[in-house]
CSV table of C-alpha atoms in Angstrom, one decimal:
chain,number,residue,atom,x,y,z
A,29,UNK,CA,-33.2,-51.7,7.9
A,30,UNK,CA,-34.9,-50.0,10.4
A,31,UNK,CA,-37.7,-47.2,9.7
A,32,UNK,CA,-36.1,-44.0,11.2
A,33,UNK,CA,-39.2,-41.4,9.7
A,34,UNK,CA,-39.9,-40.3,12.3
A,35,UNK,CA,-36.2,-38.8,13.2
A,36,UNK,CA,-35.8,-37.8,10.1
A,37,UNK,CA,-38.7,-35.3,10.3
A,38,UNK,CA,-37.5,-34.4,13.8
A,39,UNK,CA,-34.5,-33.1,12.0
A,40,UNK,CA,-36.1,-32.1,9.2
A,41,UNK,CA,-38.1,-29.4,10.9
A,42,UNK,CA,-34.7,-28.7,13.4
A,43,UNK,CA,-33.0,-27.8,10.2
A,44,UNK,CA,-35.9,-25.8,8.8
A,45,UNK,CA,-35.6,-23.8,11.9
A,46,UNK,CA,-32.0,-22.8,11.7
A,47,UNK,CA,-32.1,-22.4,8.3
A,48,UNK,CA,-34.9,-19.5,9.0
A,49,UNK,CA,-32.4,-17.9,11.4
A,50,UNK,CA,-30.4,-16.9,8.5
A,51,UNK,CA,-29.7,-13.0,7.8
A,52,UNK,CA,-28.9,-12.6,4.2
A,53,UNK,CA,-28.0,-8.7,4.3
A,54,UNK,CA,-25.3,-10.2,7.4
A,55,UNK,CA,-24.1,-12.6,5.5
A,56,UNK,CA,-23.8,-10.0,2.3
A,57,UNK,CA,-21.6,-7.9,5.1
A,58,UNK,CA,-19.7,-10.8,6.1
A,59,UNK,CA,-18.8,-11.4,2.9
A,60,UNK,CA,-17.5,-7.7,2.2
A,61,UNK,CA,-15.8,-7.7,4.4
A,62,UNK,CA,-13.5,-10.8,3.9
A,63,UNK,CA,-12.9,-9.3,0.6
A,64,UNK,CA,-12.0,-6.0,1.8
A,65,UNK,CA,-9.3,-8.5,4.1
A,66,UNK,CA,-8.0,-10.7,1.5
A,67,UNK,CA,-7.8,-7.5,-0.7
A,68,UNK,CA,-8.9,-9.5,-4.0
A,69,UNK,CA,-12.7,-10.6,-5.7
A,70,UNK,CA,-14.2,-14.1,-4.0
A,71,UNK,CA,-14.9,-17.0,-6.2
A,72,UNK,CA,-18.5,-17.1,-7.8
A,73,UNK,CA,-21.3,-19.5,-5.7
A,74,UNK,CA,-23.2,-19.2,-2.4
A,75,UNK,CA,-22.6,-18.1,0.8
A,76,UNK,CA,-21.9,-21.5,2.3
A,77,UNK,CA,-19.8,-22.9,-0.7
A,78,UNK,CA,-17.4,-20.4,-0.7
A,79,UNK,CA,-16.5,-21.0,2.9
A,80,UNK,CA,-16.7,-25.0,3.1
A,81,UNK,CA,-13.5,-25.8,2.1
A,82,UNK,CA,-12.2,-23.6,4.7
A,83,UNK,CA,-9.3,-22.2,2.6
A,84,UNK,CA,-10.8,-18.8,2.2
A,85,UNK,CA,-11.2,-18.6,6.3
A,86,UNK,CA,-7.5,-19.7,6.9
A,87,UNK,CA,-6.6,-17.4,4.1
A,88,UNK,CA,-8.1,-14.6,6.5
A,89,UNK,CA,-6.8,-16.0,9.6
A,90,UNK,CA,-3.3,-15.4,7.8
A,91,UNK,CA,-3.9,-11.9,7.3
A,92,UNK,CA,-5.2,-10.6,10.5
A,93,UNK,CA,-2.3,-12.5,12.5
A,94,UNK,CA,0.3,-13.4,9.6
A,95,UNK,CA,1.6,-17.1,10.0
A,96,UNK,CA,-0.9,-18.2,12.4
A,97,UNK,CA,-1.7,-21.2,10.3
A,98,UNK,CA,1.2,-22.6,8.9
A,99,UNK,CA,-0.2,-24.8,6.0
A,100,UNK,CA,-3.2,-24.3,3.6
A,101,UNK,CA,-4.6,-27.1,2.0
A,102,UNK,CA,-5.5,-26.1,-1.6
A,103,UNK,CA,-5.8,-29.6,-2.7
A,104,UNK,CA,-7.2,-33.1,-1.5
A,105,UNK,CA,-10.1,-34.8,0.0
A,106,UNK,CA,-12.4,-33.6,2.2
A,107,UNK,CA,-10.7,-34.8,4.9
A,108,UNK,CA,-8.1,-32.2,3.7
A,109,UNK,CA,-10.7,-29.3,3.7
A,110,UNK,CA,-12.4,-30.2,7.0
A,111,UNK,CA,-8.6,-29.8,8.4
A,112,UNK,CA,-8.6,-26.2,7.1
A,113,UNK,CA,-11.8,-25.6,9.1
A,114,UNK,CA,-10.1,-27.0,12.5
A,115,UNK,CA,-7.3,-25.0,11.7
A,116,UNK,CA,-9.3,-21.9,11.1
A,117,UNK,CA,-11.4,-22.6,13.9
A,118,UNK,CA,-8.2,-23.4,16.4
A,119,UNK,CA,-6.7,-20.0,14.9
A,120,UNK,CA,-9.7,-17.9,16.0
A,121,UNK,CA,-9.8,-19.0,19.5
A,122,UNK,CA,-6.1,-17.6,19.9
A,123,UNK,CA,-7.1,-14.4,17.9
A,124,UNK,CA,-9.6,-13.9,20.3
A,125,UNK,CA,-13.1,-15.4,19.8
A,126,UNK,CA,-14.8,-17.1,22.4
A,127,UNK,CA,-15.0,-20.9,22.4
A,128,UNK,CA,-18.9,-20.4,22.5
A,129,UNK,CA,-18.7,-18.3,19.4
A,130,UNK,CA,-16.7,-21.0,17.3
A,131,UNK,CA,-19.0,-23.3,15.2
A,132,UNK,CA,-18.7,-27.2,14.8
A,133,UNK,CA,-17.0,-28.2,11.7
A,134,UNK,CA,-19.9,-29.9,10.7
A,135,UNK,CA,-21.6,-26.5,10.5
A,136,UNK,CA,-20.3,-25.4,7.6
A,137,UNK,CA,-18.7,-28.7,6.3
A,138,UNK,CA,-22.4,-30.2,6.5
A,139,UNK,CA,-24.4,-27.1,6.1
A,140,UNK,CA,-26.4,-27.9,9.5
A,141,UNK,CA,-25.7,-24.1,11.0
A,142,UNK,CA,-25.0,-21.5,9.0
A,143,UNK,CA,-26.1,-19.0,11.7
A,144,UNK,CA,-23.6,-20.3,13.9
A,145,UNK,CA,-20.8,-19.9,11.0
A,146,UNK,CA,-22.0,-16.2,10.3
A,147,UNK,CA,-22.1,-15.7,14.2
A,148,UNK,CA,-18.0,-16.8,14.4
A,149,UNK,CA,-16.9,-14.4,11.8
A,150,UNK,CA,-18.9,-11.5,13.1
A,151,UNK,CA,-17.2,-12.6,16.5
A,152,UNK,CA,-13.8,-12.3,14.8
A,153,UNK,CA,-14.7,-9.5,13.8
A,154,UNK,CA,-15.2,-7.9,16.7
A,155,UNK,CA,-11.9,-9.5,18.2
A,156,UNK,CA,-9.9,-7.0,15.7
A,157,UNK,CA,-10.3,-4.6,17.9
A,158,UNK,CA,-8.4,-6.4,20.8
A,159,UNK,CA,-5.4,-5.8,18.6
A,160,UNK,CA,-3.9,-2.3,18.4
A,161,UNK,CA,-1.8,-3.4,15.3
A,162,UNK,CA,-4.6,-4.1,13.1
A,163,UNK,CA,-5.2,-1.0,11.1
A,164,UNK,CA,-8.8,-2.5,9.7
A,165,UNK,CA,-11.3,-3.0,8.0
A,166,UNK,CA,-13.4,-3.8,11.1
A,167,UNK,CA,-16.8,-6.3,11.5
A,168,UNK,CA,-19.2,-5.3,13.6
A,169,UNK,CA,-19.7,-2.9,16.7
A,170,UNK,CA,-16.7,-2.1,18.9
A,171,UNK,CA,-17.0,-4.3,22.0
A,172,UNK,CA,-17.9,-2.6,25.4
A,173,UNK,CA,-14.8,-1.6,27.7
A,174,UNK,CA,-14.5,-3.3,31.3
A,175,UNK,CA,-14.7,-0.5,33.7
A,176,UNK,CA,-13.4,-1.9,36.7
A,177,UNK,CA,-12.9,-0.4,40.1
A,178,UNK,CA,-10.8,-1.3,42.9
A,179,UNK,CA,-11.7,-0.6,46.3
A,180,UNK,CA,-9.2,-0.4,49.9
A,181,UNK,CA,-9.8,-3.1,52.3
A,182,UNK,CA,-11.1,-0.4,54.5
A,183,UNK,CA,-14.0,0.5,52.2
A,184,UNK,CA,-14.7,-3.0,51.7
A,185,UNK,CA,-15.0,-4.0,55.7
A,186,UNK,CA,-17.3,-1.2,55.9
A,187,UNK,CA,-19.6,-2.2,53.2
A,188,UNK,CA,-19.7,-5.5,54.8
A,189,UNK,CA,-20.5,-3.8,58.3
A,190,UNK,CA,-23.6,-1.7,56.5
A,191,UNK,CA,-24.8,-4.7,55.1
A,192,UNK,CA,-24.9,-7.5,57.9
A,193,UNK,CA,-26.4,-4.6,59.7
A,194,UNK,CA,-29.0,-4.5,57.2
A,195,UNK,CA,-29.9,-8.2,57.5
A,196,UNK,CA,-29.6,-8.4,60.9
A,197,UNK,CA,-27.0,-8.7,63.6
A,198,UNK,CA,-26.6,-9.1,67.5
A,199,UNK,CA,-24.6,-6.5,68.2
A,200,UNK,CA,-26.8,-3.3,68.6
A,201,UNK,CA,-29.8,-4.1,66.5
A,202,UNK,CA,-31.9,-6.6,68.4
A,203,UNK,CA,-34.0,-7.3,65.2
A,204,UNK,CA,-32.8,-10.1,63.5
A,205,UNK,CA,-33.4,-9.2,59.9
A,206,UNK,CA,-35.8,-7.0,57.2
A,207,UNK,CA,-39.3,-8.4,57.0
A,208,UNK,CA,-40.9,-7.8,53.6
A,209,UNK,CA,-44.5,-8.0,53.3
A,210,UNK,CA,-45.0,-6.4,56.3
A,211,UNK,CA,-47.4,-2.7,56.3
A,212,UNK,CA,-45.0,-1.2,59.1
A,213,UNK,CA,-41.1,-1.9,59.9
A,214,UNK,CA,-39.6,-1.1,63.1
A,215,UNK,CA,-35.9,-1.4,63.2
A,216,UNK,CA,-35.1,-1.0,67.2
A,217,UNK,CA,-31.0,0.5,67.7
A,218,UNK,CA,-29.7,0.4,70.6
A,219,UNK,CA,-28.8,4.4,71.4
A,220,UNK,CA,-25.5,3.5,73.1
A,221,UNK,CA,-24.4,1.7,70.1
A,222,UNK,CA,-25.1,5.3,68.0
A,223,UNK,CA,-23.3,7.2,70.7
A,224,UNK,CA,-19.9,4.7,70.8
A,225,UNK,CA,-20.0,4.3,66.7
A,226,UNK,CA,-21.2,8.0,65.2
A,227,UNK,CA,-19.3,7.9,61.8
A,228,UNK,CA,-20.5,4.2,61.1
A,229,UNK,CA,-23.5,5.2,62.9
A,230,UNK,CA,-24.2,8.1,60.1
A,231,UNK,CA,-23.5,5.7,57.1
A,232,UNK,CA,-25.9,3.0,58.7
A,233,UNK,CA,-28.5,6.0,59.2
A,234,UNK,CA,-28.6,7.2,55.7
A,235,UNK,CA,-28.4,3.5,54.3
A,236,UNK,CA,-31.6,2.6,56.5
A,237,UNK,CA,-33.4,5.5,56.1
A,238,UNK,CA,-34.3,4.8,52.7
A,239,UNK,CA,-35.8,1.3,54.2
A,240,UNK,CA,-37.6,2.2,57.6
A,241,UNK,CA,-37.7,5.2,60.1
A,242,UNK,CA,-35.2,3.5,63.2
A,243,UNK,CA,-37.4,3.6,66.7
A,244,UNK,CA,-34.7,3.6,69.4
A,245,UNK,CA,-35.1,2.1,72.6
A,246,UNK,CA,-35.1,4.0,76.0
């Protein structure tokens, strides 16, 4: 048999490390709040053991989105258990949480990221809020809003014009960009090009004149 020391101390200290990533009073909340879910006390043991079998997890799944996972196994081998995991994991994706959120069944099955199983749940939690029909208990901080904003084609052709005037262009301008570095910009317009554009010629004026004073050419 081959000596494998020395990758067993690589993942030794690996494990050591995620292990110290751990947040007890988290996983204290976590646990609250599952209970506050499923509405009755969890089994006696450890964090970690009364998630591995994955039934309490599915059990939760049920409640926030009744009938998402169809079967439960209560009974079998661990192949059995691990298929509640991929089935609770499978389950949060369509609830909501992020595929990079969702730990590895071997995670919690094997105990090799905790942190990541801790960071799914809190995720889950968070994706409660995507759904108007849950009344609560909530996980977690309520995630930021989009704020997005739509602008006419109009407006957007004339940021366009502002900014390839910006960087350069051969119609009026004859420099052909911004140089940084430099102790003195000059930014030489031609004056019949203000005199045939003055509404663009305003906006381009009050965008540049936070950059360089213009010098215009006689």
């Amino acid at each position: 048999m081959a000596y494998r020391g020395p990758s067993y101390g690589l993942s030794a200290q690996i494990a050591n490390k995620i292990a110290a990533k751990r947040d007890k009073q988290l996983e204290a909340e976590v646990l609250e709040w599952i209970q506050e879910i499923l509405g009755e006390p969890l089994p006696n043991g450890s964090y970690e053991e009364i998630l591995k079998d994955g039934i309490i997890l599915c059990k939760v799944m049920n409640q926030l989105s009744p009938g998402i996972i169809k079967k439960i196994n209560t009974t079998g081998g661990q192949f059995k258990m691990m298929e509640n995991i991929n089935k609770f994991q499978e389950a949060a994706k369509k609830y909501g949480v992020t595929e990079i959120d969702v730990f590895q069944t071997v995670d919690l099955w094997e105990r090799r990221n905790i942190p990541q199983v801790t960071q799914c749940i809190m995720s889950l939690g968070r994706a409660c809020y995507l759904h108007p029909e849950f009344p609560g208990p909530f996980l977690g901080p309520k995630p930021a809003e989009k704020n997005e904003r739509e602008f006419t084609e109009e407006q957007l052709r004339a940021g366009e014009t502002i900014i390839n005037l910006q960087y350069g262009t051969n119609k009026g301008a004859n420099q052909s960009g911004i140089n940084f570095g430099n102790t003195r910009h000059i930014f030489e317009v031609d004056s019949l090009w203000w005199l045939e554009n003055p509404t663009l010629g305003v906006n381009v004026w009050n965008c540049l004149n936070t950059i360089q004073k213009p010098t215009f050419m006689q």
